[in-house]
CSV table of C-alpha atoms and ligand atoms in Angstrom, one decimal:
chain,number,residue,atom,x,y,z
A,14,MET,CA,82.9,-10.7,-9.6
A,15,ILE,CA,82.4,-14.2,-8.5
A,16,GLN,CA,84.5,-16.9,-9.8
A,17,ILE,CA,83.4,-21.5,-9.8
A,18,ALA,CA,86.7,-22.6,-9.5
A,19,PRO,CA,85.4,-26.8,-10.3
A,20,SER,CA,88.4,-29.5,-8.0
A,21,MET,CA,89.9,-31.7,-10.3
A,22,LEU,CA,90.3,-34.4,-7.5
A,23,ALA,CA,86.6,-34.8,-8.8
A,24,ALA,CA,86.6,-34.5,-12.3
A,25,ASP,CA,86.5,-38.1,-14.0
A,26,PHE,CA,90.5,-38.9,-14.9
A,27,LEU,CA,89.3,-41.1,-18.0
A,28,HIS,CA,87.6,-38.6,-20.3
A,29,LEU,CA,90.1,-35.9,-18.4
A,30,GLU,CA,89.6,-34.3,-21.2
A,31,ARG,CA,85.7,-33.3,-22.0
A,32,ASP,CA,85.9,-32.4,-18.2
A,33,VAL,CA,88.4,-29.8,-18.8
A,34,GLU,CA,86.1,-28.9,-21.5
A,35,MET,CA,83.3,-28.4,-19.7
A,36,VAL,CA,85.3,-26.2,-16.9
A,37,ASN,CA,86.6,-24.0,-20.2
A,38,GLU,CA,82.9,-23.6,-21.5
A,39,ASN,CA,81.0,-22.9,-18.2
A,40,ALA,CA,83.7,-22.1,-15.0
A,41,ASP,CA,86.3,-20.1,-14.6
A,42,LEU,CA,89.2,-21.2,-12.7
A,43,PHE,CA,91.0,-24.9,-12.5
A,44,HIS,CA,91.1,-25.6,-9.0
A,45,LEU,CA,94.4,-28.5,-8.6
A,46,ASP,CA,94.5,-29.8,-5.1
A,47,ILE,CA,98.1,-31.0,-5.0
A,48,MET,CA,98.8,-33.7,-1.6
A,49,ASP,CA,101.9,-34.8,-0.5
A,50,GLY,CA,101.0,-37.4,2.0
A,51,VAL,CA,102.6,-35.4,5.1
A,52,PHE,CA,101.1,-32.0,5.6
A,53,VAL,CA,97.2,-34.3,4.4
A,54,PRO,CA,96.8,-37.6,4.8
A,55,ASN,CA,96.4,-38.5,1.0
A,56,LEU,CA,98.0,-38.1,-2.1
A,57,SER,CA,96.4,-36.2,-4.8
A,58,TYR,CA,98.3,-36.0,-8.7
A,59,GLY,CA,101.7,-34.2,-9.1
A,60,PHE,CA,103.1,-32.3,-12.4
A,61,PRO,CA,102.5,-34.7,-15.4
A,62,VAL,CA,98.7,-33.9,-14.6
A,63,VAL,CA,98.7,-30.1,-13.7
A,64,GLU,CA,101.0,-30.3,-17.5
A,65,ALA,CA,98.7,-31.5,-19.4
A,66,ILE,CA,95.6,-30.0,-17.9
A,67,ALA,CA,97.6,-26.7,-18.4
A,68,LYS,CA,97.6,-28.1,-22.2
A,69,MET,CA,93.6,-27.5,-23.3
A,70,ALA,CA,92.6,-25.0,-20.2
A,71,ARG,CA,91.8,-21.9,-21.5
A,72,LYS,CA,90.8,-20.6,-17.9
A,73,PRO,CA,93.3,-19.6,-15.5
A,74,LEU,CA,94.9,-22.3,-13.0
A,75,ASP,CA,94.1,-22.3,-9.1
A,76,THR,CA,96.9,-24.7,-7.4
A,77,HIS,CA,96.2,-25.4,-4.6
A,78,LEU,CA,99.6,-27.0,-2.5
A,79,MET,CA,98.9,-28.8,0.1
A,80,ILE,CA,102.4,-29.9,0.8
A,81,VAL,CA,104.8,-29.2,3.5
A,82,GLU,CA,108.1,-27.0,2.4
A,83,PRO,CA,106.3,-25.2,-0.6
A,84,GLU,CA,108.7,-22.8,-1.2
A,85,LYS,CA,110.3,-26.2,-2.8
A,86,TYR,CA,107.4,-26.5,-5.8
A,87,VAL,CA,106.1,-23.3,-6.2
A,88,GLU,CA,108.6,-22.1,-9.1
A,89,ARG,CA,107.7,-25.8,-10.6
A,90,PHE,CA,103.9,-25.3,-10.7
A,91,VAL,CA,104.2,-21.5,-11.7
A,92,LYS,CA,106.1,-22.9,-15.0
A,93,ALA,CA,103.9,-26.1,-15.2
A,94,GLY,CA,101.1,-23.1,-16.3
A,95,SER,CA,99.4,-22.0,-12.7
A,96,ALA,CA,98.4,-18.4,-12.5
A,97,MET,CA,97.5,-18.9,-9.0
A,98,VAL,CA,98.8,-20.5,-5.9
A,99,SER,CA,98.4,-20.6,-3.0
A,100,PHE,CA,100.0,-23.2,0.4
A,101,HIS,CA,98.8,-23.7,4.1
A,102,LEU,CA,100.1,-21.1,6.6
A,103,ASP,CA,101.2,-23.6,8.6
A,104,ALA,CA,103.2,-26.0,5.8
A,105,THR,CA,106.2,-23.1,6.0
A,106,LYS,CA,108.5,-21.4,8.3
A,107,ASP,CA,108.3,-18.0,6.3
A,108,PRO,CA,104.6,-17.9,4.7
A,109,ASP,CA,105.9,-14.3,3.5
A,110,ALA,CA,108.8,-15.4,1.8
A,111,VAL,CA,106.2,-17.7,-0.2
A,112,LEU,CA,104.4,-15.4,-0.6
A,113,ALA,CA,106.8,-13.1,-2.0
A,114,LYS,CA,108.3,-16.0,-4.0
A,115,ILE,CA,105.2,-16.9,-5.8
A,116,ARG,CA,104.8,-13.5,-7.2
A,117,GLU,CA,107.8,-13.0,-8.2
A,118,CYS,CA,107.9,-16.4,-10.7
A,119,GLY,CA,104.7,-14.6,-11.6
A,120,ALA,CA,101.6,-15.8,-10.4
A,121,LYS,CA,99.2,-14.4,-8.0
A,122,ALA,CA,99.7,-16.0,-4.2
A,123,GLY,CA,97.7,-17.3,-1.6
A,124,LEU,CA,97.2,-18.1,2.0
A,125,VAL,CA,95.0,-20.9,3.3
A,126,ILE,CA,93.9,-22.5,6.5
A,127,ASN,CA,92.3,-24.5,7.8
A,128,PRO,CA,88.8,-24.7,10.0
A,129,ASP,CA,90.8,-25.3,13.3
A,130,LEU,CA,92.8,-22.3,12.7
A,131,PRO,CA,91.9,-19.0,13.9
A,132,VAL,CA,91.6,-16.8,11.1
A,133,GLU,CA,93.5,-13.7,12.9
A,134,SER,CA,96.3,-16.4,12.2
A,135,LEU,CA,96.2,-14.6,8.8
A,136,PHE,CA,95.9,-10.9,9.1
A,137,PRO,CA,99.4,-10.1,9.6
A,138,HIS,CA,99.6,-11.4,6.3
A,139,LEU,CA,97.0,-9.7,4.2
A,140,LYS,CA,99.1,-7.0,2.8
A,141,ASN,CA,101.6,-9.6,0.9
A,142,CYS,CA,98.4,-11.8,-0.4
A,143,ASP,CA,96.8,-11.5,-4.1
A,144,PHE,CA,93.5,-14.1,-2.5
A,145,VAL,CA,93.2,-16.1,0.7
A,146,MET,CA,91.6,-19.2,1.2
A,147,LEU,CA,89.2,-20.5,4.0
A,148,MET,CA,89.2,-24.4,3.9
A,149,SER,CA,85.2,-25.2,4.9
A,150,VAL,CA,86.2,-28.8,5.7
A,151,PHE,CA,89.7,-30.3,6.9
A,152,ALA,CA,92.0,-30.1,3.6
A,153,GLY,CA,92.8,-34.0,2.6
A,154,PHE,CA,89.6,-35.0,0.3
A,155,GLY,CA,86.8,-33.7,-1.7
A,156,GLY,CA,83.1,-35.3,-0.6
A,157,GLN,CA,83.1,-33.9,2.8
A,158,LYS,CA,81.1,-32.0,4.9
A,159,PHE,CA,80.7,-28.3,4.6
A,160,ILE,CA,81.5,-26.6,8.2
A,161,GLU,CA,78.9,-24.2,8.9
A,162,GLU,CA,81.6,-21.8,11.4
A,163,THR,CA,82.7,-21.0,7.6
A,164,TYR,CA,79.5,-18.3,6.8
A,165,SER,CA,81.3,-16.4,10.7
A,166,ARG,CA,84.7,-17.0,9.0
A,167,VAL,CA,84.4,-15.6,6.1
A,168,ARG,CA,83.0,-12.6,7.6
A,169,THR,CA,85.4,-12.0,10.2
A,170,LEU,CA,87.7,-12.0,7.3
A,171,LYS,CA,85.9,-9.8,4.9
A,172,ALA,CA,85.9,-7.1,7.8
A,173,GLU,CA,89.5,-7.3,8.2
A,174,ILE,CA,90.5,-6.7,4.6
A,175,GLU,CA,87.9,-4.1,4.3
A,176,ARG,CA,89.9,-2.3,7.3
A,177,GLN,CA,93.4,-3.2,5.8
A,178,GLY,CA,92.2,-1.3,3.0
A,179,LEU,CA,92.9,-3.8,1.3
A,180,ASP,CA,90.9,-5.2,-2.1
A,181,ILE,CA,92.1,-9.4,-2.2
A,182,PRO,CA,89.3,-12.2,-3.0
A,183,ILE,CA,87.8,-14.5,-0.3
A,184,GLU,CA,88.4,-18.3,-1.9
A,185,VAL,CA,86.3,-21.2,-0.1
A,186,ASP,CA,86.8,-24.1,-0.9
A,187,GLY,CA,85.4,-27.8,0.9
A,188,GLY,CA,81.8,-28.9,0.4
A,189,VAL,CA,80.6,-26.6,-1.5
A,190,SER,CA,77.8,-26.8,-3.8
A,191,ALA,CA,74.3,-24.4,-4.7
A,192,ALA,CA,72.5,-24.7,-1.4
A,193,ASN,CA,75.2,-22.9,1.1
A,194,ALA,CA,76.9,-20.8,-2.5
A,195,GLY,CA,74.3,-17.8,-2.2
A,196,ALA,CA,75.0,-17.6,2.2
A,197,LEU,CA,78.6,-17.7,1.2
A,198,ILE,CA,78.6,-15.2,-1.3
A,199,ASP,CA,76.4,-13.2,1.1
A,200,ALA,CA,79.2,-13.5,3.9
A,201,GLY,CA,82.0,-12.4,1.4
A,202,ALA,CA,83.7,-14.9,-0.4
A,203,GLU,CA,84.4,-14.3,-4.4
A,204,ILE,CA,85.8,-17.2,-5.4
A,205,LEU,CA,84.2,-20.8,-4.3
A,206,VAL,CA,86.1,-23.9,-5.1
A,207,ALA,CA,83.3,-26.8,-5.8
A,208,GLY,CA,84.4,-30.7,-6.5
A,209,SER,CA,81.6,-33.2,-6.0
A,210,ALA,CA,78.9,-30.3,-6.2
A,211,VAL,CA,80.1,-29.7,-9.7
A,212,PHE,CA,81.8,-33.3,-11.3
A,213,ARG,CA,79.0,-36.0,-9.2
A,214,ALA,CA,76.3,-33.9,-10.7
A,215,GLU,CA,74.1,-35.2,-13.9
A,216,ASP,CA,74.8,-31.7,-15.5
A,217,PRO,CA,77.8,-29.4,-13.9
A,218,SER,CA,77.5,-27.0,-16.6
A,219,GLU,CA,73.7,-26.3,-14.4
A,220,VAL,CA,75.2,-26.2,-11.0
A,221,ILE,CA,77.5,-23.5,-11.9
A,222,SER,CA,75.0,-21.7,-13.0
A,223,ALA,CA,72.8,-22.6,-10.0
A,224,MET,CA,76.1,-21.4,-7.7
A,225,ARG,CA,76.8,-18.2,-9.8
A,226,LEU,CA,73.2,-16.9,-9.3
A,227,ALA,CA,73.2,-18.4,-5.6
B,1,DX5,C1,90.4,-30.6,0.0
B,1,DX5,C2,90.7,-29.9,-1.7
B,1,DX5,C3,89.0,-29.5,-2.2
B,1,DX5,C4,88.3,-31.0,-2.4
B,1,DX5,C5,86.7,-30.3,-2.5
B,1,DX5,O1,91.7,-31.3,0.5
B,1,DX5,O2,91.0,-28.8,-1.3
B,1,DX5,O3,89.1,-28.9,-3.4
B,1,DX5,O4,89.1,-31.4,-3.5
B,1,DX5,O5,85.9,-30.8,-2.9
B,1,DX5,P1,84.6,-31.0,-3.0
B,1,DX5,O6,83.9,-30.2,-3.1
B,1,DX5,O7,83.8,-32.1,-2.8
B,1,DX5,O8,84.7,-31.2,-0.5
B,2,ZN,ZN1,91.3,-27.4,-2.4
C-alpha cells in the first residue's frame, strides 16, 4: 500500500488548522521536519508545533530528525505524539542504539541517508529498522529539485531488503510530485513525502490522489 506523507514544512503556518485537516482528510501521514541548524544549515520548528499538530491529527506523525545526537530528543518526540521517528545515519555514533531507543519508546524507528551516502551504508542496520528513508534532495530545505539517481538507489535498497528477508517500507523525501511518484513506486518506494508539490498546489487533495494513482 502506498502512503502519502505531506511535509508540514510547506504548510501555511497562519492556517495550520486548515492544512492539518487537509492531511487528515486526504493523506496518510504527517511528515514533520525537525532541523537544528547544525546537522543541516537551516532551522525549522520544534516541540510546540509538533504538539499542536498532534492534538488535531487523525493520521500518524512521521517525524524526520535532521539534528545531531538524535538520541537526546527521541523520547520527547515520541511523547509529543510521533508514531514514526527517523534520524540520519551520520548524525550519531551508534545508530543501532538510537533505533532501539525509538522502539523502546513505542514508535517505529527509521534510518535516513542523504544522496551522497552509499545505499550500502544502510545494509548492516536494516534488521533494526521499521522503515528506511532515502533523501532525493540534500536534507535542509523544501522546494529543491528531485535527484534522478534516486530511482536506482531505491531499486538497490529494495533488492537488499528482500535479500535479507525483511519487510520494511522505503520512504522517499525531497522534490517528490505526481510527475515522479509513479517511477518511485515502480522502483519500490511505498511512502512518498511531498511538501511543495502538495501545499503549493491549488488543490492539494487532487495532487495527493494523483500521486497515489501514479
Ligand atoms: C528536506 C525535508 C523534506 C522537505 C520536502 O530537508 O526533509 O521533507 O520538506 O519538501 P519538498 O517536497 O518541497 O522537497
Ligand atoms: Zn523530511
